[in-house]
PDB file of C-alpha atoms and ligand atoms in Angstrom:
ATOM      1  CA  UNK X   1       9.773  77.944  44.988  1.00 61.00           C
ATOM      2  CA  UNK X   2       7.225  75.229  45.723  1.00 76.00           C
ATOM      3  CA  UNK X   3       4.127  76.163  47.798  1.00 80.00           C
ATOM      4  CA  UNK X   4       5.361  73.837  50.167  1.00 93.00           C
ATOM      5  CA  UNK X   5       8.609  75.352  51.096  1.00 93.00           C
ATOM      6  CA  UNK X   6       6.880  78.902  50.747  1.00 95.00           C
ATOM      7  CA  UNK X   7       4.428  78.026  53.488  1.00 96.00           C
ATOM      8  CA  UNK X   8       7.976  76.450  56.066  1.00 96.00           C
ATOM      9  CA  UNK X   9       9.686  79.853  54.877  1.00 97.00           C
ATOM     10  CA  UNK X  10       6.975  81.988  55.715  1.00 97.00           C
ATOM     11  CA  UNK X  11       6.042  80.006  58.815  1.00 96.00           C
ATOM     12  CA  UNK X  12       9.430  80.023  60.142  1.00 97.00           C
ATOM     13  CA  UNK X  13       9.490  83.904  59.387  1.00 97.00           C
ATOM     14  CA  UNK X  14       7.037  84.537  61.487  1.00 97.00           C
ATOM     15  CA  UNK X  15       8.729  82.847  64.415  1.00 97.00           C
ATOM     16  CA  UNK X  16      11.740  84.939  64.032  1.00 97.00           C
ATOM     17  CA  UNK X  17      12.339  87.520  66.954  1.00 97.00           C
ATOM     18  CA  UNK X  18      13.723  90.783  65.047  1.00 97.00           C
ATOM     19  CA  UNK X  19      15.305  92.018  68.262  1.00 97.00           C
ATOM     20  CA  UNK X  20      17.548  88.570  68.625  1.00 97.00           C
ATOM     21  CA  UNK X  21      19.210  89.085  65.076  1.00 98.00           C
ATOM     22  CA  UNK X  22      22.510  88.020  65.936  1.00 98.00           C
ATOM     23  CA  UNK X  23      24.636  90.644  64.135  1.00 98.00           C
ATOM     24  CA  UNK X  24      27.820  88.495  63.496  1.00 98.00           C
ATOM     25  CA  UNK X  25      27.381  85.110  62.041  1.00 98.00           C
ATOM     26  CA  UNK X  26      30.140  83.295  61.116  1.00 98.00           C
ATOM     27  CA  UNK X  27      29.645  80.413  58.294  1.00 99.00           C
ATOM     28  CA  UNK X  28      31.993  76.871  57.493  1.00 98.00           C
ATOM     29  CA  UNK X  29      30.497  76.578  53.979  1.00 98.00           C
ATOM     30  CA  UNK X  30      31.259  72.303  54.153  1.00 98.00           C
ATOM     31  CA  UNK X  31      30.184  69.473  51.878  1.00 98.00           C
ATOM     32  CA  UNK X  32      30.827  71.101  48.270  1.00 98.00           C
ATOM     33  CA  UNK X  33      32.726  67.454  47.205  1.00 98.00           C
ATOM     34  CA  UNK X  34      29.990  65.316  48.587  1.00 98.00           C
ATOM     35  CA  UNK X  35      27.356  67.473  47.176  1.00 98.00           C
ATOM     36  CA  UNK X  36      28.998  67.222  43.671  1.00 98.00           C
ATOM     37  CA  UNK X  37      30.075  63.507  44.265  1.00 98.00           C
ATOM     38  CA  UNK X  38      26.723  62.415  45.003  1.00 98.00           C
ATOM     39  CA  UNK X  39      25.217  63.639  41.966  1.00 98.00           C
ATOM     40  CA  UNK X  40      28.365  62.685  39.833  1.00 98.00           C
ATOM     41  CA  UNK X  41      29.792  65.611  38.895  1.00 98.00           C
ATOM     42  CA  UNK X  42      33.455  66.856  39.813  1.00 98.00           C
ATOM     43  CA  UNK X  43      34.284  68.631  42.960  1.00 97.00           C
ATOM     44  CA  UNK X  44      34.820  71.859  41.066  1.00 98.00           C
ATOM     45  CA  UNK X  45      31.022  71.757  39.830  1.00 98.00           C
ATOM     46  CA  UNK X  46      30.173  71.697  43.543  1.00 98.00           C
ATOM     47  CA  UNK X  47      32.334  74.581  44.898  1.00 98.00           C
ATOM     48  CA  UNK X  48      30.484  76.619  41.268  1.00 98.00           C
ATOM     49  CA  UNK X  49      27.391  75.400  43.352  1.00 98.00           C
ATOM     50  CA  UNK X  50      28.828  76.559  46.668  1.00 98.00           C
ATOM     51  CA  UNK X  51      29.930  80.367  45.559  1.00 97.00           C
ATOM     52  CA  UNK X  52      25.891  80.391  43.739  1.00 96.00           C
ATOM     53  CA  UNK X  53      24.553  79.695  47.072  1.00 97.00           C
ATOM     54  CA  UNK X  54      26.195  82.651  48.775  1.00 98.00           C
ATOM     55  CA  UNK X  55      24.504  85.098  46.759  1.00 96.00           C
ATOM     56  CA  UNK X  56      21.482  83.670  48.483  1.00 95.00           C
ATOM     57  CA  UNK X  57      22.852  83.611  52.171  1.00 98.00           C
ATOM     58  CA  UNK X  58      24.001  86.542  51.898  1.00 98.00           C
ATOM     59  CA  UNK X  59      21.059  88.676  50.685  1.00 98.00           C
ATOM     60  CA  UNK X  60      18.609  87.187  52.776  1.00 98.00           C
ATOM     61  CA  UNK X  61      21.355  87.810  55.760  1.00 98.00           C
ATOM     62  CA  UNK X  62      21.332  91.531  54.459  1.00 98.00           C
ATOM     63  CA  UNK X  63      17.582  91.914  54.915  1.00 98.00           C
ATOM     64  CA  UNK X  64      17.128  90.211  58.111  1.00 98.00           C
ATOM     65  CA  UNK X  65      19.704  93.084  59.518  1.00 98.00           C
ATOM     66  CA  UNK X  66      22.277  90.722  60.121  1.00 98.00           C
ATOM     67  CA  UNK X  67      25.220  93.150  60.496  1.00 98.00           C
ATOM     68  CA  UNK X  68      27.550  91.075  59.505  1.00 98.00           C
ATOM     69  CA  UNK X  69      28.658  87.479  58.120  1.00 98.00           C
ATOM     70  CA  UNK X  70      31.958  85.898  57.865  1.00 98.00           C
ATOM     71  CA  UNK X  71      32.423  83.128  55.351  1.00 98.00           C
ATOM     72  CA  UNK X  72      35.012  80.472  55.501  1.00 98.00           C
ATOM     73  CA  UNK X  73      35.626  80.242  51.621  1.00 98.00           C
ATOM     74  CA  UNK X  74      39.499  79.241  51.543  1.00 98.00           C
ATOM     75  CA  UNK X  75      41.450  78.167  54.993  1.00 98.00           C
ATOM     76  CA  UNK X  76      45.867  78.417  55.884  1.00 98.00           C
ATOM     77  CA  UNK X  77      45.239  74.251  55.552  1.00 97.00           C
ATOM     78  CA  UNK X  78      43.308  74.837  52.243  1.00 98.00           C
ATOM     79  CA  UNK X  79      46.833  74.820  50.104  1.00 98.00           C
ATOM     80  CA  UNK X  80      47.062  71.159  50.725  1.00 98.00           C
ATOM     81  CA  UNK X  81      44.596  69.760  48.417  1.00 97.00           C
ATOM     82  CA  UNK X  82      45.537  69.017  44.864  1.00 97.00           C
ATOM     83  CA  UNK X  83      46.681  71.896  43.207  1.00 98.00           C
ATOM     84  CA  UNK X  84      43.947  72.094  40.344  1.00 97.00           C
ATOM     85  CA  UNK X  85      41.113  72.431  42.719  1.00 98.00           C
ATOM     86  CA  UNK X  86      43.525  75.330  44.810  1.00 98.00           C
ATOM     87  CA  UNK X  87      43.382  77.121  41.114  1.00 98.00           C
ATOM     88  CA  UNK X  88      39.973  76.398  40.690  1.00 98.00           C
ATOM     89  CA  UNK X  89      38.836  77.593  44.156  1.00 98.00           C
ATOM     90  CA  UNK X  90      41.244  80.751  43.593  1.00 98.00           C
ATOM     91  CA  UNK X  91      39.298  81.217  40.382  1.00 98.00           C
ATOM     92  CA  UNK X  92      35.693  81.114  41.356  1.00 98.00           C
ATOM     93  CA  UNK X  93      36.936  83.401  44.539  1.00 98.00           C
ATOM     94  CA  UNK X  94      38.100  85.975  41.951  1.00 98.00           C
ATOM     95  CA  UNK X  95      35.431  86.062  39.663  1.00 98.00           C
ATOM     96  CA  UNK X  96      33.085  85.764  42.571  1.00 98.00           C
ATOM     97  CA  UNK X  97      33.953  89.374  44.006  1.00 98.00           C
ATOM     98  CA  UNK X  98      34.394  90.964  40.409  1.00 98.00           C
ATOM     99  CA  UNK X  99      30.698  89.560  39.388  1.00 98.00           C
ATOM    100  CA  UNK X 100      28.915  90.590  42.335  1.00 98.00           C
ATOM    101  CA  UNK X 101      30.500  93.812  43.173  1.00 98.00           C
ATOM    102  CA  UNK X 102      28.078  96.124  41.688  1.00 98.00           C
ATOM    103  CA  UNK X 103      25.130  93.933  43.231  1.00 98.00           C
ATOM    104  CA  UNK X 104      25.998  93.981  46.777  1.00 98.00           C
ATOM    105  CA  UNK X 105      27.182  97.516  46.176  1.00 98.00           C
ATOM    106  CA  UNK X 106      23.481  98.297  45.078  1.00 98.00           C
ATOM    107  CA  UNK X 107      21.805  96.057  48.186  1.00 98.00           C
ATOM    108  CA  UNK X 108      24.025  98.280  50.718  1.00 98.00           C
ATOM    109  CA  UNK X 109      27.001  95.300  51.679  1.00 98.00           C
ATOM    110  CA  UNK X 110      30.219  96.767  52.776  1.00 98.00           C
ATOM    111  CA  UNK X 111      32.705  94.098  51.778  1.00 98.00           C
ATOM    112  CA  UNK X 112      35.980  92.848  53.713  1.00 98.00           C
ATOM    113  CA  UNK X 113      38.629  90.238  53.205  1.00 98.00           C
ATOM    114  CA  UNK X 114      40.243  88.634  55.999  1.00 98.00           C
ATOM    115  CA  UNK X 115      43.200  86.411  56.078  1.00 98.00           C
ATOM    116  CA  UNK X 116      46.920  86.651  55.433  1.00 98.00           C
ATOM    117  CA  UNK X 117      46.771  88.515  52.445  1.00 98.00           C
ATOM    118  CA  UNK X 118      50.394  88.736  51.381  1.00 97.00           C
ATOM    119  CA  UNK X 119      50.367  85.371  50.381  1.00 98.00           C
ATOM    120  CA  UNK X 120      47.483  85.744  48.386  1.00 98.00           C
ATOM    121  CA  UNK X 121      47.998  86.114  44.481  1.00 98.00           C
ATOM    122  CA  UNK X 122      47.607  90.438  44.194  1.00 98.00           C
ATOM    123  CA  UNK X 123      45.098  90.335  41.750  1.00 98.00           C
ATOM    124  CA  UNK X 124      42.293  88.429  44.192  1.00 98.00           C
ATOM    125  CA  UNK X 125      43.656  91.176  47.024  1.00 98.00           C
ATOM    126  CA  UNK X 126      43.774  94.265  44.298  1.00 98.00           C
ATOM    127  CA  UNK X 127      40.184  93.197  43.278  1.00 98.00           C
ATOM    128  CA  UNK X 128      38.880  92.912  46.670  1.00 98.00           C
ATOM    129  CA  UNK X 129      40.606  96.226  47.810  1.00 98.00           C
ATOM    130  CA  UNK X 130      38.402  97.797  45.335  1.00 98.00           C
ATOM    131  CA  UNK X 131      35.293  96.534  46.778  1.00 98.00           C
ATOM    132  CA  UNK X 132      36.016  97.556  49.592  1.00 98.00           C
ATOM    133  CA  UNK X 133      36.633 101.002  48.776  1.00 98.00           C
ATOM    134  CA  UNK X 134      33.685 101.172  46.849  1.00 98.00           C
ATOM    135  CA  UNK X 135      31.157  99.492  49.548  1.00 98.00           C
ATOM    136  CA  UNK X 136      32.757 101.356  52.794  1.00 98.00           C
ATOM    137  CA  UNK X 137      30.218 103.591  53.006  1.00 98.00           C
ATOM    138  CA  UNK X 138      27.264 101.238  52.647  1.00 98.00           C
ATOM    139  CA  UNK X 139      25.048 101.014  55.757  1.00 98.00           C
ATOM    140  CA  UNK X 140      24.212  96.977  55.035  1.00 98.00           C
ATOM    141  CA  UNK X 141      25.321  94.202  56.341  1.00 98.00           C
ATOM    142  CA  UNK X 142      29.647  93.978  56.056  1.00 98.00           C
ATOM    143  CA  UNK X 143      30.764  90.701  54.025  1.00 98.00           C
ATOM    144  CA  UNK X 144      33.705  89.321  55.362  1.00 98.00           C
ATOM    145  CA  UNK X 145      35.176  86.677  53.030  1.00 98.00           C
ATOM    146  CA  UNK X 146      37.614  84.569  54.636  1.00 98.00           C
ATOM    147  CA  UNK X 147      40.326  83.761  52.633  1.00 98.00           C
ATOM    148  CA  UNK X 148      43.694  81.796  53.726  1.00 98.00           C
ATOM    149  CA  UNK X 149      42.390  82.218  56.926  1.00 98.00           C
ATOM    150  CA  UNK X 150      43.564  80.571  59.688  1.00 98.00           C
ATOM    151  CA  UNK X 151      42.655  81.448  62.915  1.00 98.00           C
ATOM    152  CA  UNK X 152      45.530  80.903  64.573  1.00 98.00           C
ATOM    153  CA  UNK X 153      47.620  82.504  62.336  1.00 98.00           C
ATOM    154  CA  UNK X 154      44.739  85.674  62.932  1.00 98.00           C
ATOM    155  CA  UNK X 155      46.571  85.430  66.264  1.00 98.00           C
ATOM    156  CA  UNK X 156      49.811  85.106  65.557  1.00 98.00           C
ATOM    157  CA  UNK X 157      49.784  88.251  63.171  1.00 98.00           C
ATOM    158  CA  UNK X 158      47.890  90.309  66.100  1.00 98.00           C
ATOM    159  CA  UNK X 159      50.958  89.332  68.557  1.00 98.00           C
ATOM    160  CA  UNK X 160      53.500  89.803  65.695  1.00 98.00           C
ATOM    161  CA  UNK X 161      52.013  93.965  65.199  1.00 98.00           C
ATOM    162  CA  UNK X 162      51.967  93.996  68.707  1.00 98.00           C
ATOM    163  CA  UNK X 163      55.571  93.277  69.419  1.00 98.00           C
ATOM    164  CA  UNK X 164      56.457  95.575  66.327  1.00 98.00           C
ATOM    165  CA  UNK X 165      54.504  98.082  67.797  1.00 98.00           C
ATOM    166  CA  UNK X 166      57.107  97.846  71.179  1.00 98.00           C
ATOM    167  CA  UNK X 167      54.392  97.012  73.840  1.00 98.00           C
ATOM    168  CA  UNK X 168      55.451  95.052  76.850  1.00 98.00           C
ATOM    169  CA  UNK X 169      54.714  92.030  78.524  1.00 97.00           C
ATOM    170  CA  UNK X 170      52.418  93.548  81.525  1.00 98.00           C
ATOM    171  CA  UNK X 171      50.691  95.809  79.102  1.00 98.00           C
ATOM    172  CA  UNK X 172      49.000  92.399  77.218  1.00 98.00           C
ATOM    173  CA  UNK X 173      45.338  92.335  77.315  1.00 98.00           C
ATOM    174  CA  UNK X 174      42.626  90.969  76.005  1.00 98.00           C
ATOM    175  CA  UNK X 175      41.542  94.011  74.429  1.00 98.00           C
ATOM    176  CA  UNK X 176      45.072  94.673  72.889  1.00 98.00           C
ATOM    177  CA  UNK X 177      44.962  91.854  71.044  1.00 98.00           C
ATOM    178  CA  UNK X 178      41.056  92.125  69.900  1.00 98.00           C
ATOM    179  CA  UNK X 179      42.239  95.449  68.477  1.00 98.00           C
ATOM    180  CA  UNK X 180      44.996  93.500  66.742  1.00 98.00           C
ATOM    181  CA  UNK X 181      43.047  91.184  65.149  1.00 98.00           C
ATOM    182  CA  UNK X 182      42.053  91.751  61.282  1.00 98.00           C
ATOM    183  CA  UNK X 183      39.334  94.175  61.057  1.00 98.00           C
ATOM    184  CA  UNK X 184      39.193  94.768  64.594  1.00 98.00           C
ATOM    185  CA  UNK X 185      35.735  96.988  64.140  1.00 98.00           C
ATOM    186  CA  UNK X 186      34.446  93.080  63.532  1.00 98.00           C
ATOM    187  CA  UNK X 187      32.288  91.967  66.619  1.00 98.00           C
ATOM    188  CA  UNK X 188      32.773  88.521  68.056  1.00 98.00           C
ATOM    189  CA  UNK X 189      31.182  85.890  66.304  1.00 98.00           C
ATOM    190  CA  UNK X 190      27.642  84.996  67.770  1.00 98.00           C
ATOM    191  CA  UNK X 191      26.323  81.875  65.687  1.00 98.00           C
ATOM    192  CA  UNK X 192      29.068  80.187  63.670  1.00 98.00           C
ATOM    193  CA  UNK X 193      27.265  77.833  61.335  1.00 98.00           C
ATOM    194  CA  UNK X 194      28.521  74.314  59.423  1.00 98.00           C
ATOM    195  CA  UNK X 195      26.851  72.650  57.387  1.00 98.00           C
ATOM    196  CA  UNK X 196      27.292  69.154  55.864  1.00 98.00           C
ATOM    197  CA  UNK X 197      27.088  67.361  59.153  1.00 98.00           C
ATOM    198  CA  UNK X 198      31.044  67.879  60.904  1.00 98.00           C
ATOM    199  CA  UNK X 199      31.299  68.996  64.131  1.00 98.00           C
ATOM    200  CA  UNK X 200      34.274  70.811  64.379  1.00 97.00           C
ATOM    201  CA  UNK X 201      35.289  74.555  64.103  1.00 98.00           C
ATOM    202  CA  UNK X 202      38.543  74.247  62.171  1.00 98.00           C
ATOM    203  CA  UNK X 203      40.637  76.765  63.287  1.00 98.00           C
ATOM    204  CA  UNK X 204      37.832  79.295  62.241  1.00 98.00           C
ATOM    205  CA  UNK X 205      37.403  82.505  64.466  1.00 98.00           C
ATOM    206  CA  UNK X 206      39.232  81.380  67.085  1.00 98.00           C
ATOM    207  CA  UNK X 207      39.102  84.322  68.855  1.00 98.00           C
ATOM    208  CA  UNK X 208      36.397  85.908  68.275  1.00 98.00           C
ATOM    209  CA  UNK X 209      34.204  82.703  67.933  1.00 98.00           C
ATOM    210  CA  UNK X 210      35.247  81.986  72.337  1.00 97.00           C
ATOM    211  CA  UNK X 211      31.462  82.173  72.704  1.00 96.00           C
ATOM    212  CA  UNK X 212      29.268  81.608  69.954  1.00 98.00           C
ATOM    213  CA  UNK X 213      26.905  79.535  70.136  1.00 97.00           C
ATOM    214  CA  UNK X 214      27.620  76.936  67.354  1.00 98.00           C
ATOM    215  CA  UNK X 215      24.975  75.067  64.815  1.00 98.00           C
ATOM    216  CA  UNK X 216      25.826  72.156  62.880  1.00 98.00           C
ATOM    217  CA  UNK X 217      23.287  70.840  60.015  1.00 98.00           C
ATOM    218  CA  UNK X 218      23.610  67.601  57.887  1.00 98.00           C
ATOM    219  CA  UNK X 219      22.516  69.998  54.871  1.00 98.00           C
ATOM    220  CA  UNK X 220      25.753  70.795  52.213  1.00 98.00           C
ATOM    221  CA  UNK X 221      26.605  73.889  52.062  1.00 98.00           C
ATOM    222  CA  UNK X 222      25.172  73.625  47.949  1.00 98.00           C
ATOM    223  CA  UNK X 223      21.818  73.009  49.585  1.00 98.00           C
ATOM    224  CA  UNK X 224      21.664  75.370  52.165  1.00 98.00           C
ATOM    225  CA  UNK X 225      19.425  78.366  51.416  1.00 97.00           C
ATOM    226  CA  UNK X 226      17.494  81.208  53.078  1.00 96.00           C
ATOM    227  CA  UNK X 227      14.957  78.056  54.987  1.00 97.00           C
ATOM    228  CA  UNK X 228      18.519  76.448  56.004  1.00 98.00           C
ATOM    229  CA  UNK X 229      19.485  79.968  57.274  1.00 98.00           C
ATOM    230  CA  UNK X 230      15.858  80.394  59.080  1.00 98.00           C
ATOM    231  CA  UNK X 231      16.549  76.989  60.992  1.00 98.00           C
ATOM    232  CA  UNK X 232      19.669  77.980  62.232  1.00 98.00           C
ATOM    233  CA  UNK X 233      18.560  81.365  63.332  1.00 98.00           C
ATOM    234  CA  UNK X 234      15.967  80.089  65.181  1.00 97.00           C
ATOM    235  CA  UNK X 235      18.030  77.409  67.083  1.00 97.00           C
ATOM    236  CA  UNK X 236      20.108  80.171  68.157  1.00 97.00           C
ATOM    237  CA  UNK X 237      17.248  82.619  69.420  1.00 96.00           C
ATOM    238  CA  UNK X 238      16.167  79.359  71.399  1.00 94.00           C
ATOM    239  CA  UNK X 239      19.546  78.997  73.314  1.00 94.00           C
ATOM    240  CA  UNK X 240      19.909  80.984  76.618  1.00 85.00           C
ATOM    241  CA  UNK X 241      23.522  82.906  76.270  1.00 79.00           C
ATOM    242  CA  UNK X 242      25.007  83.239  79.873  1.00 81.00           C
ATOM    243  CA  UNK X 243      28.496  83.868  78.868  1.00 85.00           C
ATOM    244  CA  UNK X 244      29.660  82.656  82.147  1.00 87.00           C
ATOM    245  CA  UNK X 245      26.863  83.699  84.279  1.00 88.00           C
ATOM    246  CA  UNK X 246      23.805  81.842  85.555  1.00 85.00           C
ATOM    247  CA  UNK X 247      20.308  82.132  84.435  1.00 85.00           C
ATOM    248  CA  UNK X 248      18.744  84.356  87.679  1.00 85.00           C
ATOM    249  CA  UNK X 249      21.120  87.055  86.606  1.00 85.00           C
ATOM    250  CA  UNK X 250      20.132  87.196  82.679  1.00 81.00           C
ATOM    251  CA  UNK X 251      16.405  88.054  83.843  1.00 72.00           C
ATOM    252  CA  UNK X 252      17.589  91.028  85.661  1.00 64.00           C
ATOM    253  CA  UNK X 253      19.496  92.366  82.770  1.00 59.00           C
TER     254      UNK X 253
HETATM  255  C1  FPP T   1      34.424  72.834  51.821  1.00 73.03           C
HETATM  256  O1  FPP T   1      33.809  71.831  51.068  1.00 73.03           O
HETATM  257  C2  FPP T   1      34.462  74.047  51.045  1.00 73.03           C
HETATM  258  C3  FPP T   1      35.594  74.731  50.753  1.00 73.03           C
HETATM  259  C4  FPP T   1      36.928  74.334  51.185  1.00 73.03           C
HETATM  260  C5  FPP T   1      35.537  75.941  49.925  1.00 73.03           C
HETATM  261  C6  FPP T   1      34.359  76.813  50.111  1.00 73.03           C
HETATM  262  C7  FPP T   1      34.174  77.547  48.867  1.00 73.03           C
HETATM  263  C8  FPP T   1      33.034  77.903  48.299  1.00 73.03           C
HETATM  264  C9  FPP T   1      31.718  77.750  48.923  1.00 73.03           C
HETATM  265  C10 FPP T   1      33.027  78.489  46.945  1.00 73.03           C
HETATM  266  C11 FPP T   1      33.794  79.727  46.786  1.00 73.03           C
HETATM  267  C12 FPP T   1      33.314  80.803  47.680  1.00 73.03           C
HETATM  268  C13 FPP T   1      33.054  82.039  47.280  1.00 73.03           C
HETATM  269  C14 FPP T   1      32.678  83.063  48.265  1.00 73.03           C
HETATM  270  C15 FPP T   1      33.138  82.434  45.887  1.00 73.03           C
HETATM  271  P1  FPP T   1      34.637  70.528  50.748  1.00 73.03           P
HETATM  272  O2  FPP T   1      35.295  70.708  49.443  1.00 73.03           O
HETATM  273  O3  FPP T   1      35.574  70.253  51.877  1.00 73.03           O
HETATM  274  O4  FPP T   1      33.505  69.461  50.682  1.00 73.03           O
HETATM  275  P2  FPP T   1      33.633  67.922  51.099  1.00 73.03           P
HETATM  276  O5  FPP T   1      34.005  67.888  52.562  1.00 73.03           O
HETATM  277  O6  FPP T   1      32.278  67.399  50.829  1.00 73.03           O
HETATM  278  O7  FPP T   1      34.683  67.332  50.214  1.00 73.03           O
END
């Protein structure tokens, strides 16, 4: 690290409010391609980059006492790029969650995938099932990977088990369907994060994501580390949440 960025990371530290951790951030990990384009190198080389830079995220997440952090790594609309970089993505997924098992095991991560998992290929979900076993008990932060996610299609599936499960139309509630969702333990998401400069959600945490407070950066996701991370917490302790209500009645809470 150069003593340059040590002195922003430590500066922006210090401005960090402990009590405003928010404890569910979700993350659109963008700009892989243009990261590897820009530097030559094939879009596969930049989603290797991508899946480095998560170690990073995610640990420094961890010991902030972020609770937990949802990653977009592989969306329903994903399937449509070329089928070698599918593979490829499918690949570094894999090996991703058999590599780091025993690390985030040993830093305290409970570990969850989310997404419609029956059209996954078994091995990824057989792998991550045992991650999950073996980090349930861990007090850290929970990892939520993301993976042919969709969040309408979260939806759909929670009013799918719903109907299976015989309720009626006047018994519908929000709550129902929260506790229909995947994971439903999973808070709603407070800061969703995405990099590389869009401005869009993409069909990420629909429902959960209603009212989070959203941060968009020009950095690629390659690029973005535990300064990048800093940044975006602070933007979000700066923002006044009112979820509906008006300042005067925050103060008295
Ligand atoms: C978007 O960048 C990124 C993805 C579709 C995949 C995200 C995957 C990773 C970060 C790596 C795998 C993750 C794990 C957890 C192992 P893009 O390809 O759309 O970039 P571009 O818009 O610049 O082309």
């Amino acid at each position: 690290m150069t003593e340059n960025r040590e002195t922003l990371r430590a500066s922006l530290l210090k401005e960090l409010d402990p009590a405003k951790i928010p404890a569910h951030i979700g993350i659109i990990m963008d700009g892989n391609g243009r990261w590897a384009k820009s530097r030559g190198k094939s879009r596969i080389r930049g989603h290797q980059e991508g899946a480095r830079r998560v170690k990073t995220v995610v640990r420094f997440a961890n010991d902030l006492g972020v609770k937990h952090i949802s990653l977009y790594a592989f969306s329903v609309e994903n399937w449509a790029r070329p089928s070698f970089e599918v593979s490829a993505l499918m690949r570094l997924i894999r090996a991703y969650i058999i590599r780091e098992r025993n690390d985030l095991h040993a830093e305290g991560v409970k570990f969850r995938l989310l997404g419609r998992l029956e059209e996954l290929a078994p091995e990824i979900v057989r792998q991550a099932q045992i991650s999950t076993e073996l980090m349930q008990n861990n007090p850290g932060l929970s990892l939520n990977l993301c993976i042919n996610y969709g969040g309408r299609a979260e939806i759909v599936d929670a009013v799918k088990k719903i109907i299976n499960k015989g309720y009626k139309a006047d018994q519908i509630t929000e709550e129902l369907i929260a506790a229909n969702l995947y994971w439903p333990e999973l808070p709603d998401v407070d800061l969703m994060v995405r990099t590389s400069g869009e401005m869009r959600t993409s069909n990420f945490h629909l429902w959960r994501g209603a009212y989070s407070e959203l941060y968009f950066t020009p950095v690629l996701w390659p690029d973005f580390d535990d300064v990048e991370l800093l940044k975006a917490l602070l933007a979000y302790q700066n923002r006044e949440r009112r979820f509906g209500m008006i300042s005067e009645q925050l103060a008295k809470n």
